[in-house]
XYZ file of C-alpha atoms in Angstrom:
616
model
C 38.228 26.233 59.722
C 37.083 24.059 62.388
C 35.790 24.995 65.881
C 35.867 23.909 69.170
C 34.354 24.489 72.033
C 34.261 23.050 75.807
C 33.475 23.375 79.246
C 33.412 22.695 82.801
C 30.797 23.915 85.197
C 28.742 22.541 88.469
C 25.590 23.125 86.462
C 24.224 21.892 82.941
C 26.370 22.686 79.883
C 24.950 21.394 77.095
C 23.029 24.651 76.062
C 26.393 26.798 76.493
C 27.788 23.912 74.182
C 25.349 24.008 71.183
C 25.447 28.416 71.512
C 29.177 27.716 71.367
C 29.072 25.933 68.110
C 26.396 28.634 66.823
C 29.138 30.945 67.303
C 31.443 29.176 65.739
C 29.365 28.425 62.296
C 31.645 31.264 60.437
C 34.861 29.107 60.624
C 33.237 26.677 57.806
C 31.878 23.276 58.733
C 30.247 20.369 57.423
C 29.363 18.533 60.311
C 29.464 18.786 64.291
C 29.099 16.999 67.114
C 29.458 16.858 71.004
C 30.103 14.319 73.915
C 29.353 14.407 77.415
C 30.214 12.631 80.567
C 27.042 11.870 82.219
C 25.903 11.348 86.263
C 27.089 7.740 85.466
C 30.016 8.599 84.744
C 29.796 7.460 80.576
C 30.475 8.983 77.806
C 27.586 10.318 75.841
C 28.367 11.269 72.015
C 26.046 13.042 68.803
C 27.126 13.359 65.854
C 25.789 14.779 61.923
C 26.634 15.743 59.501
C 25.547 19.382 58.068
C 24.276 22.452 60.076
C 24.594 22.528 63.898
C 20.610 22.829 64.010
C 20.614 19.353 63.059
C 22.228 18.760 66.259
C 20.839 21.041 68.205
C 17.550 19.093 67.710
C 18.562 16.061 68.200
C 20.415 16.802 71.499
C 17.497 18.910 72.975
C 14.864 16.514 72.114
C 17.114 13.402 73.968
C 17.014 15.685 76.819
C 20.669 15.377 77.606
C 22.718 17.316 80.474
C 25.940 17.158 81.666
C 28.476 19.317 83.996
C 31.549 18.603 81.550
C 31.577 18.282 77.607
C 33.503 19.217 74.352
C 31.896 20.031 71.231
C 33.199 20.641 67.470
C 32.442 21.858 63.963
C 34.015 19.726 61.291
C 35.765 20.846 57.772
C 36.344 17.728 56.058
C 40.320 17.386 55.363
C 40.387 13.791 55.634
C 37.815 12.013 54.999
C 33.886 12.734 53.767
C 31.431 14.497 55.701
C 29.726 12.063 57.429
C 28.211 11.048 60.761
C 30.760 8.795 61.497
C 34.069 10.989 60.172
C 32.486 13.917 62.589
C 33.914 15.066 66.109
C 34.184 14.063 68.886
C 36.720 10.660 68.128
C 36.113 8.169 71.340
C 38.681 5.177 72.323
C 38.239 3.508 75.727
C 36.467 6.255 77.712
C 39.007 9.241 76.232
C 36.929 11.904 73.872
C 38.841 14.143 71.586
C 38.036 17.219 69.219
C 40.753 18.250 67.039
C 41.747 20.974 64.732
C 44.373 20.987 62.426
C 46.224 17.895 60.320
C 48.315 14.972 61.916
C 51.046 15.126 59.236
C 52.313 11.477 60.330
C 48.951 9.704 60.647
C 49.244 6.777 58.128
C 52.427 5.345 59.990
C 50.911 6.190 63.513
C 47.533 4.343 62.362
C 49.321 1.894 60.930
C 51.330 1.079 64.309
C 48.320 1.454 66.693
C 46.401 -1.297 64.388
C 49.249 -3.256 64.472
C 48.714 -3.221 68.398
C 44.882 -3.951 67.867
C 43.419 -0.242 67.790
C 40.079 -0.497 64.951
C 39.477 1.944 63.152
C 35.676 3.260 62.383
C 36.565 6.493 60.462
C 38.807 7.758 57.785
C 40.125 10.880 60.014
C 43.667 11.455 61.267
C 41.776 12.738 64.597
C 40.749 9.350 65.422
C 44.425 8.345 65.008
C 44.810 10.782 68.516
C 41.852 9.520 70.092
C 43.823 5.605 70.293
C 47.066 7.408 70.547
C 46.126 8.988 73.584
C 44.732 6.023 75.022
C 47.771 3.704 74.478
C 50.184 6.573 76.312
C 47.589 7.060 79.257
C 47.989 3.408 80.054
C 51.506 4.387 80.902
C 50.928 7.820 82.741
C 49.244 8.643 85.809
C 46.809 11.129 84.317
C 45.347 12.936 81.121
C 47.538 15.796 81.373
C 50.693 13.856 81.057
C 49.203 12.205 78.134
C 48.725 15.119 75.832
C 52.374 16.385 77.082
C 54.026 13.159 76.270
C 51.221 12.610 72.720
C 53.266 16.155 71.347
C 56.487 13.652 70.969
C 54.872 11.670 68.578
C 52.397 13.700 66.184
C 53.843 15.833 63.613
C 51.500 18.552 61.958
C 49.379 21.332 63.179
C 46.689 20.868 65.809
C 44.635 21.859 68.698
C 43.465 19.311 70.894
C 41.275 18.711 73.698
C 40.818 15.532 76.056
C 38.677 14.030 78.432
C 38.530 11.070 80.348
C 35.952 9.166 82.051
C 38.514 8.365 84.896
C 38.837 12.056 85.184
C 35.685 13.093 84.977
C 36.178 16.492 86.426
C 38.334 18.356 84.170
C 39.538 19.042 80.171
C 42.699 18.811 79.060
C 43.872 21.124 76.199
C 46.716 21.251 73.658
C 48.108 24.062 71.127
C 50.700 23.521 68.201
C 49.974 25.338 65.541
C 46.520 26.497 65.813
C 45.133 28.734 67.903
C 42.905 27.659 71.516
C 41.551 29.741 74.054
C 40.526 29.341 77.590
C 37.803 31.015 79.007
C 37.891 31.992 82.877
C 34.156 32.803 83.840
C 31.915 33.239 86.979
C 30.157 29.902 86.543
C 32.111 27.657 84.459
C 35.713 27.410 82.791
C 35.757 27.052 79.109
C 38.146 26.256 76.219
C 37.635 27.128 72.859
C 39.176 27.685 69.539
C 37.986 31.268 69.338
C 36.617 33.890 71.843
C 33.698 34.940 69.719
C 32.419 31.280 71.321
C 32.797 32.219 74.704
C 32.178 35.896 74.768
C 28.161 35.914 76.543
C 30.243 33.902 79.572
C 33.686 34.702 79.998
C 35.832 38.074 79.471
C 38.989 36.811 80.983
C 40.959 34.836 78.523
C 44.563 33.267 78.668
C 45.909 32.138 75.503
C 48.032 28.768 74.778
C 51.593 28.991 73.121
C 52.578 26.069 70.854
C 53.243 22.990 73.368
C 51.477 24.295 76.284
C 48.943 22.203 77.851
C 45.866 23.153 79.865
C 44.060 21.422 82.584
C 41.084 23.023 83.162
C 38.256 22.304 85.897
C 35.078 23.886 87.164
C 35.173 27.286 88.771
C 33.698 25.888 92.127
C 35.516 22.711 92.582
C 38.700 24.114 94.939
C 40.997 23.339 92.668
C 43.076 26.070 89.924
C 40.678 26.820 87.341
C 43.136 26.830 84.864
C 46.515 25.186 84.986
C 49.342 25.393 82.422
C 52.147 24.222 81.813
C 54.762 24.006 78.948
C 55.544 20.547 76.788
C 57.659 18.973 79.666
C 55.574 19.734 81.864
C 56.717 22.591 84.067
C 54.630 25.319 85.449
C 53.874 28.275 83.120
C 52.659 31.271 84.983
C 50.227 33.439 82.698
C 48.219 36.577 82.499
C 44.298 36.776 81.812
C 43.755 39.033 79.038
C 40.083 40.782 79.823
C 38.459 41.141 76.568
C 36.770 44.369 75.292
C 34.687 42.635 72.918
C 30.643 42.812 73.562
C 28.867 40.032 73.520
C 26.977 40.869 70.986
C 29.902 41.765 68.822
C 29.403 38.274 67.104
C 25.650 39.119 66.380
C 24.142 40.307 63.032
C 21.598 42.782 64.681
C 19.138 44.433 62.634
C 20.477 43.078 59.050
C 20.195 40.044 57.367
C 23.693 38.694 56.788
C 26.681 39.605 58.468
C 28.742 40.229 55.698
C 25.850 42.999 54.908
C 26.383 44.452 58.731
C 30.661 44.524 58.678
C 30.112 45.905 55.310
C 28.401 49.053 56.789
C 30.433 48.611 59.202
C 33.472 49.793 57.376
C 33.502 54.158 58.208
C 33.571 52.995 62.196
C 36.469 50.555 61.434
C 38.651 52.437 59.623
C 38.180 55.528 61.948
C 39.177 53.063 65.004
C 42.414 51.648 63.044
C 43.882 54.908 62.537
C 42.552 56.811 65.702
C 45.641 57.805 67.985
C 47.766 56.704 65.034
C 47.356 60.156 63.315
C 47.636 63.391 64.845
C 45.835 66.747 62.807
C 49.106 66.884 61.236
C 51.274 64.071 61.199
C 51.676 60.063 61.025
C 52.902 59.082 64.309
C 55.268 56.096 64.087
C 55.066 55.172 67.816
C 51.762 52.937 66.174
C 54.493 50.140 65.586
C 55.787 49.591 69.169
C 58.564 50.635 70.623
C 61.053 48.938 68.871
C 60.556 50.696 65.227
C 62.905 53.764 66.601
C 65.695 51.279 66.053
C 64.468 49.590 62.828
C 62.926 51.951 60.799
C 65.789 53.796 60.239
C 68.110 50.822 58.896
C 65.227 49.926 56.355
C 65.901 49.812 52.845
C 63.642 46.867 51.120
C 60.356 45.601 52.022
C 58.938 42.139 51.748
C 55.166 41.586 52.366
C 53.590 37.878 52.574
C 50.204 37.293 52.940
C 47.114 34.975 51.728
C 44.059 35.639 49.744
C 42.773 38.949 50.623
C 45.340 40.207 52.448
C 47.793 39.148 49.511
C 45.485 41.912 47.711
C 46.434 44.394 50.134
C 49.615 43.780 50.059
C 49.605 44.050 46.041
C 48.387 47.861 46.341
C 50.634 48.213 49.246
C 53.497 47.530 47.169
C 52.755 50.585 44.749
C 52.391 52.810 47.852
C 55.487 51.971 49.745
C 57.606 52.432 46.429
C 56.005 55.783 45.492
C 56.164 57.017 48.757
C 58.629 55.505 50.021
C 61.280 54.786 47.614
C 61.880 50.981 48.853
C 62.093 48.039 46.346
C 58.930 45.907 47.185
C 58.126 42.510 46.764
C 55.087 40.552 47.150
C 54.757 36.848 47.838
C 52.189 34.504 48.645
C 52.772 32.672 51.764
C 52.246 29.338 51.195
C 55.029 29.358 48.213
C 57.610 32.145 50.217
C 57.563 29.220 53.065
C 58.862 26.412 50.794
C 61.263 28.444 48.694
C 65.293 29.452 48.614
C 64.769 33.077 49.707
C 67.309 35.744 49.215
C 67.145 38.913 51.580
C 68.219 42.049 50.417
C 70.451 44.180 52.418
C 68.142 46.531 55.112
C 65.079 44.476 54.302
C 62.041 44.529 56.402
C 59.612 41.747 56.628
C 55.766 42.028 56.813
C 53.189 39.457 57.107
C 49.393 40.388 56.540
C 46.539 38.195 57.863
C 43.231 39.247 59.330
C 43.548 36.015 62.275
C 46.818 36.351 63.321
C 46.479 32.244 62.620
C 47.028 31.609 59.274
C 49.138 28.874 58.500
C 50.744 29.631 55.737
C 51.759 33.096 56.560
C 52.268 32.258 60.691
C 54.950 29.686 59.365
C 56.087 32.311 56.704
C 56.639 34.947 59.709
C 58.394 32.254 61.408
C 60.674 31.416 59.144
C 61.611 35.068 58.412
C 62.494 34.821 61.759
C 65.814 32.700 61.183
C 66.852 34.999 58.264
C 68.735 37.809 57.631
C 65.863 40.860 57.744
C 66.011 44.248 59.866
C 62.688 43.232 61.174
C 59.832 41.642 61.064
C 55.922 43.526 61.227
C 52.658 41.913 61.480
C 49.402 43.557 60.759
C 46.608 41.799 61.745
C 43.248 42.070 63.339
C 43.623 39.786 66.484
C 45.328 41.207 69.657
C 45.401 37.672 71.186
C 46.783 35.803 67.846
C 49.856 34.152 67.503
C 51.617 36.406 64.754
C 51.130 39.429 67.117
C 52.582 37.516 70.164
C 55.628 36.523 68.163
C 56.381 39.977 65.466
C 58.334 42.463 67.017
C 56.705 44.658 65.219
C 52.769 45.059 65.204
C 50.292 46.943 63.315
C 46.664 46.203 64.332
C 43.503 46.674 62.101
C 40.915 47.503 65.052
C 38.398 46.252 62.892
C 36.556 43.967 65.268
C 35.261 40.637 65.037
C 34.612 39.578 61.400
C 32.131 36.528 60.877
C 31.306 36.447 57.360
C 33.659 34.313 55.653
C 34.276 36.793 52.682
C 36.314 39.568 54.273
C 35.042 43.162 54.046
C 35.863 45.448 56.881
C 38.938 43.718 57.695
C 40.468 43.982 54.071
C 39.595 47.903 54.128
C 41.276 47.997 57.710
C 44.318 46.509 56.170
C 44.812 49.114 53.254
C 44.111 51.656 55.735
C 46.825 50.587 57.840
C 49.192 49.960 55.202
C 48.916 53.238 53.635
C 49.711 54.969 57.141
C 52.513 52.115 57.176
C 53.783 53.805 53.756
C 53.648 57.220 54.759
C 55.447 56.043 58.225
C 58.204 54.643 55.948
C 58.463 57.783 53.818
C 58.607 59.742 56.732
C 61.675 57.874 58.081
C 63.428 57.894 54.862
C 63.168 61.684 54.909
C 60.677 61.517 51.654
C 57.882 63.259 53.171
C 58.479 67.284 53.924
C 55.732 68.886 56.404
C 53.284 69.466 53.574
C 53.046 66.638 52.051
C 52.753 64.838 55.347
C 49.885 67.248 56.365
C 48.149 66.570 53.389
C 47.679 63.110 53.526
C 47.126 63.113 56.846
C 44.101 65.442 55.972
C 43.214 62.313 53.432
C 43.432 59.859 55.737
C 40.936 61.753 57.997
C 38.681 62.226 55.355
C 38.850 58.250 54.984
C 35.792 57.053 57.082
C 33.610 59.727 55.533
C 34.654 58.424 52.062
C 33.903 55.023 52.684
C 30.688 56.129 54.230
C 29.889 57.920 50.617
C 30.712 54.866 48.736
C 28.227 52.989 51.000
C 25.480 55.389 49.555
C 25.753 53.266 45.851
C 24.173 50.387 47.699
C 20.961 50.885 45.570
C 22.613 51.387 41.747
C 24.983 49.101 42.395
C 22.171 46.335 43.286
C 20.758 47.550 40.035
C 23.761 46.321 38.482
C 23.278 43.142 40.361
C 20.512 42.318 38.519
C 22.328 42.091 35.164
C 25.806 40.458 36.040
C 23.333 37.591 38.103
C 22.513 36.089 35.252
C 26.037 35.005 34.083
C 27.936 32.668 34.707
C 31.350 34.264 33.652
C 33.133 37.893 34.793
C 36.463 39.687 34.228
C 37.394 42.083 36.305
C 39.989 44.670 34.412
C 41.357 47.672 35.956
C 44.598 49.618 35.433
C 47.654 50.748 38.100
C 46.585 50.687 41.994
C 43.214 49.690 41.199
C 44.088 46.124 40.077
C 44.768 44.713 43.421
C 41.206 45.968 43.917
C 39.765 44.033 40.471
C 41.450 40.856 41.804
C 39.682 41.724 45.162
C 36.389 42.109 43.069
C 36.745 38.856 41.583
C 37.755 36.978 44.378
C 34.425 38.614 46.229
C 32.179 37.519 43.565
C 33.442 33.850 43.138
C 33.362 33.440 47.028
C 29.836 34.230 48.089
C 27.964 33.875 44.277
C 29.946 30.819 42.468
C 29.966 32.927 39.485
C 33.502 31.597 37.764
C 35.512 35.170 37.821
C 38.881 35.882 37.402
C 40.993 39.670 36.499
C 43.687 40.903 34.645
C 45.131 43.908 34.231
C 43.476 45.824 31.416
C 47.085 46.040 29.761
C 47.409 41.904 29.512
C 44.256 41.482 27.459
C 45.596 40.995 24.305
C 47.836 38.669 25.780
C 45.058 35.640 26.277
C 42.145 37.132 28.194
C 41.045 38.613 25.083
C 40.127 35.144 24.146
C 37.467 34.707 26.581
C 35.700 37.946 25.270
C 31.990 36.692 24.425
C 28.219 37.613 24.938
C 28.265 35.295 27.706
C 31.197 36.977 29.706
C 30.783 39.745 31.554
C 33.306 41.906 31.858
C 33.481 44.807 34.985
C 35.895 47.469 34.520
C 37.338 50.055 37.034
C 37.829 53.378 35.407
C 39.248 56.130 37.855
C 40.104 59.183 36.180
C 43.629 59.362 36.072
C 47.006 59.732 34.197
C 46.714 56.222 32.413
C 42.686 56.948 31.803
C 43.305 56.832 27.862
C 45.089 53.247 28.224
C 42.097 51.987 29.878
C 39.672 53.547 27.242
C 41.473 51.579 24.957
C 41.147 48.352 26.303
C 37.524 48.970 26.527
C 36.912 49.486 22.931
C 38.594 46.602 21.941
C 36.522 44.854 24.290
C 33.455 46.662 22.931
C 34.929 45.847 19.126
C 34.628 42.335 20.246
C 30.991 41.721 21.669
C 31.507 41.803 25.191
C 29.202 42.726 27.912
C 30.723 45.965 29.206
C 29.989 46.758 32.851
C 31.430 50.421 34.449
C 32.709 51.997 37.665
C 34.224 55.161 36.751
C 34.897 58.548 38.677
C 32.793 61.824 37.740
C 33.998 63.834 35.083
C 35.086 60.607 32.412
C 32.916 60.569 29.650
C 31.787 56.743 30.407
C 28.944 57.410 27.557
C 31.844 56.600 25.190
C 32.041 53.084 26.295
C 28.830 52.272 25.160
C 28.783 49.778 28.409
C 25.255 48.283 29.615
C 25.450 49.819 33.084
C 27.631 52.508 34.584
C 28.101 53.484 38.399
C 29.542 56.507 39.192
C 31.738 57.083 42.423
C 31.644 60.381 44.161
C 34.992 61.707 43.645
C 37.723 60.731 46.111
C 39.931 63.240 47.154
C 43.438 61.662 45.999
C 44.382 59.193 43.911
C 46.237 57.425 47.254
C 42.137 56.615 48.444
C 40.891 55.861 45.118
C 41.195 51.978 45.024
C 39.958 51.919 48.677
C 36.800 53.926 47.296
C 36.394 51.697 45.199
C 37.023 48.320 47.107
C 33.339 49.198 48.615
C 31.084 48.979 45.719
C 32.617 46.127 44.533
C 31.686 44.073 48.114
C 27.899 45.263 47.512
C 27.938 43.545 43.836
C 29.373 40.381 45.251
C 26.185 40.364 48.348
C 23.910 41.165 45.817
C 24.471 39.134 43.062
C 25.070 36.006 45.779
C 21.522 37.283 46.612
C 19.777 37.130 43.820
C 21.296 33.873 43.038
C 20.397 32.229 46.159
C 23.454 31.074 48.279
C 24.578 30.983 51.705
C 26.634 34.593 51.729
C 27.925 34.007 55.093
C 28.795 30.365 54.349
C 29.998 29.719 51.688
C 30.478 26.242 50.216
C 33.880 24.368 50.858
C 35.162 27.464 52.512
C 35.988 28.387 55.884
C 37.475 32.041 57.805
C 40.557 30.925 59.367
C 42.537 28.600 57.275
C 44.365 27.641 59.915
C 45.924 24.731 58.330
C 48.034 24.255 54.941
């Protein structure tokens, strides 16, 4: 959601800029825009609205170079997409990007018109932009200004500043969302996310909320990087060196990324549990040193999460209580954080986000924080993120950089990790005896190569494409631990295809779904062959009684003939029922790319949606 890129160098960085905000495309924009301060020391600013190409034209055609700059992909929160509500915000020779919301921005525009401030957008960045310059008239320098500007905005953001009477350095701010800065050879860099800033920097430090970063050319005797907390003392920090290619942002050889992390998905899930299983047992040790003293005093489990990692967390909750024995409950994060919560005696917390940076569930973590739980876990895909920095606990998906905004390998990498979480949990509750525990570590083994199977549908299941892409309606229906997975389904297929689908469990049906059941609705049902196999037969002939346009994954061995349904895919056979839904996860992300195929829409972009919802 948003991104933001900038840098400092004694050469030209306007072509590092506009790769930056290439990189950056996967957040979700609608507009972008960079400034500049050129050899006359002015500030130089392009703006549009749509795709950064746009920009990228104009700015290379104009010719325009500069040793210092910021850049910025918009997401439209307040305002339209427009040239003039894009990034970067000018007042007075200051030149701001911002991520986030400015909670308090009405009364602070109000105040600053008051005061003679005019206004030429309808943003709450622009708000900052005169903000800053009304304090800076009052302190002796830009980094001052940002430290004393966090007294007076309320909200999440990420900021970053420069000045014309500065003209040699950036000024950064973090509350709330995240901001990187990039230590390279040539130039010093700040950014919103490393995947900008990976072909030039390696070395990364990462800002806290309130910390402030001056940052200045590589070359130009001065720190490169210089921090310091929100009153302004010193705050000595670490580079992190980054294992991450530069070409781990890149779609190589296939068309869309969410087609490449897709086949991605047998190396991922191999990585996430290598050196966390042994031939023979779950190791615990994979959630830091401080689970000896909290696993054992667990007795509940909360998870908290957003979109799909609220799926996760569904089937997660049927694993943890069958293994496990622990009540579970599931909340999403954006309600948990605004409700009266009541912890349970010995219960652990766990938030679930593939950034680290969600807002909802960072502020959920943080509020479990003040309350009353054993402990607090989060599993997560970013090293560098905030929820890993601040969980005493950590479980991390090693699932590597995901750009396509519909999540694929990362969701697998989270039910991987969560079922090893389960068995960890049933192994400190004394539920799982030697062979039971050497069994499913034998399953989870067998994981990648599953996944890897499932990947060898691609061709049937585009088959089945071609029918559902010519509705405009689905239901996705499935039974037990497969529903999280139907929801996932759905949620796939609306994201990248805009075809309107929802799911229900299979049992609910004649409860109100039923009502929807027409020629014009398709309805996709996961059949595994299990205990509650006859239930779900049921609910398919009533849906067959009705009319509706039956569509089948089902495991070898179930008579799927029966169901009369237009197309049927067959899984190969997993080898539990514990890896079944993930199986099955996997065809369902090929019918969402191919039906968003055939019906023409940006896959990795989709509209009004961004990867790191970073704000509320």
């Amino acid at each position: 959601m948003c991104g933001i890129i900038g840098a400092v160098a004694p050469t030209d960085v306007v072509p590092t800029l506009l790769e930056g905000l290439h990189r950056l495309e996967y957040r979700g924009y609608d507009s972008a825009g960079l400034a500049l301060i050129d050899e006359h020391g002015e500030i130089v600013r392009r703006r549009q609205p749509g795709k950064v190409a746009t920009l990228e034209q104009a700015v290379l055609t104009e010719g325009l170079q500069a040793r210092i700059g910021i850049a910025h992909t918009r997401w439209a929160t307040h305002g339209v997409p427009s040239e003039s509500n894009a990034h970067p915000h000018l007042s007075h020779g200051i030149a701001l990007v911002h991520n986030g919301i400015i909670e308090n921005y009405v009364r602070l525009r109000e105040e600053l018109a008051a005061k003679g401030y005019r206004f030429e957008s309808d943003t709450d960045t622009e708000v900052v932009a005169h903000l800053l310059h009304e304090i800076r008239g009052g302190v002796p320098d830009l980094r001052n200004t940002l430290i004393e500007a966090q007294n007076r905005l309320e909200g999440a953001y990420a900021l970053v500043a420069m000045d014309v009477r500065e003209p040699d350095r950036l000024v950064a701010v973090r509350m709330g969302c995240p901001m990187a800065v990039g230590l390279g050879q040539q130039a010093t860099f700040v950014a919103s996310d490393v995947a900008a800033l990976l072909p030039w920097a390696q070395d990364f430090l990462f800002l806290d909320d309130g910390e402030v970063a001056e940052i200045r050319s590589p070359g130009d005797g001065a720190p490169a990087c210089r921090v310091s907390d929100r009153r302004g003392h010193p705050v000595s920090r670490t580079p992190i060196h980054s294992l991450l290619s530069p070409d781990a942002a890149e779609r190589g050889s296939y068309p869309h990324f969410m087609l490449k992390e897709i086949h991605e998905q047998p190396r991922a899930v191999s990585e996430s549990l290598e050196q966390r299983i042994s031939r023979e047992h779950v190791l615990s040790a994979a959630l830091g040193p401080k689970a000896v003293g909290i696993l054992p005093r667990v007795q509940a489990v909360s998870l908290v999460a957003c979109g799909s990692s609220f799926h996760a967390a569904l089937l997660a909750r049927n694993w943890i209580e069958r293994l496990a024995g622990f009540p579970v409950s599931v909340e999403v994060a954006s309600e948990y954080r605004y409700r009266e919560v009541a912890v349970p005696d010995g219960c652990l917390f766990i938030a679930i986000s593939q950034s680290g940076e969600t807002a909802d569930t960072l502020a959920a973590l943080r509020r479990a924080k003040t309350l009353p739980y054993v402990g607090q876990l989060s599993i997560c895909n970013v090293p560098e993120s905030a929820m890993m920095r601040e969980s005493p606990l950590t479980l991390l998906t090693r699932a590597g950089p995901e750009i396509g905004v519909a999540s694929t390998k990362a969701f697998v990498t989270q039910l991987a990790v969560l079922l090893l979480l389960s068995l960890i949990l049933a192994k400190a509750r004394n539920r799982l005896d030697p062979v039971a525990e050497q069994e499913a570590v034998q399953e989870l083994h067998h994981l990648p190569l599953l996944v890897e199977e499932m990947l060898g549908l691609d061709a049937e299941v585009a088959g089945l494409a071609q029918d559902l892409a010519a509705y405009d309606h689905a239901l996705f229906i499935a039974r037990g631990d497969h529903y999280p997975i139907a929801l996932e389904g759905a949620l796939k297929l609306k994201e990248i295809s805009y075809i309107h689908a929802e799911s229900c469990p299979a049992g609910e049906l004649k409860h109100g779904p039923l009502a929807l059941i027409d020629p014009r609705m398709a309805v996709i049902a996961l059949q595994p062959t299990n205990e509650i196999s006859s239930k779900l037969h049921s609910n398919l002939e009533v849906i067959r009684a009705r009319g509706g346009h039956l569509y089948l994954l089902t495991d070898p061995g179930y008579d799927a003939q029966a169901t009369k349904a237009r197309k049927i895919v067959t899984l190969p056979k997993a080898p539990s029922t514990l890896l079944s839904p993930i199986a099955y996860t996997i065809p369902l992300q090929l019918l969402a790319y191919h039906v968003a195929i055939l019906r023409g829409t940006d896959v990795d972009q989709p509209r009004n949606l961004a990867k790191s919802v970073t704000v509320e």
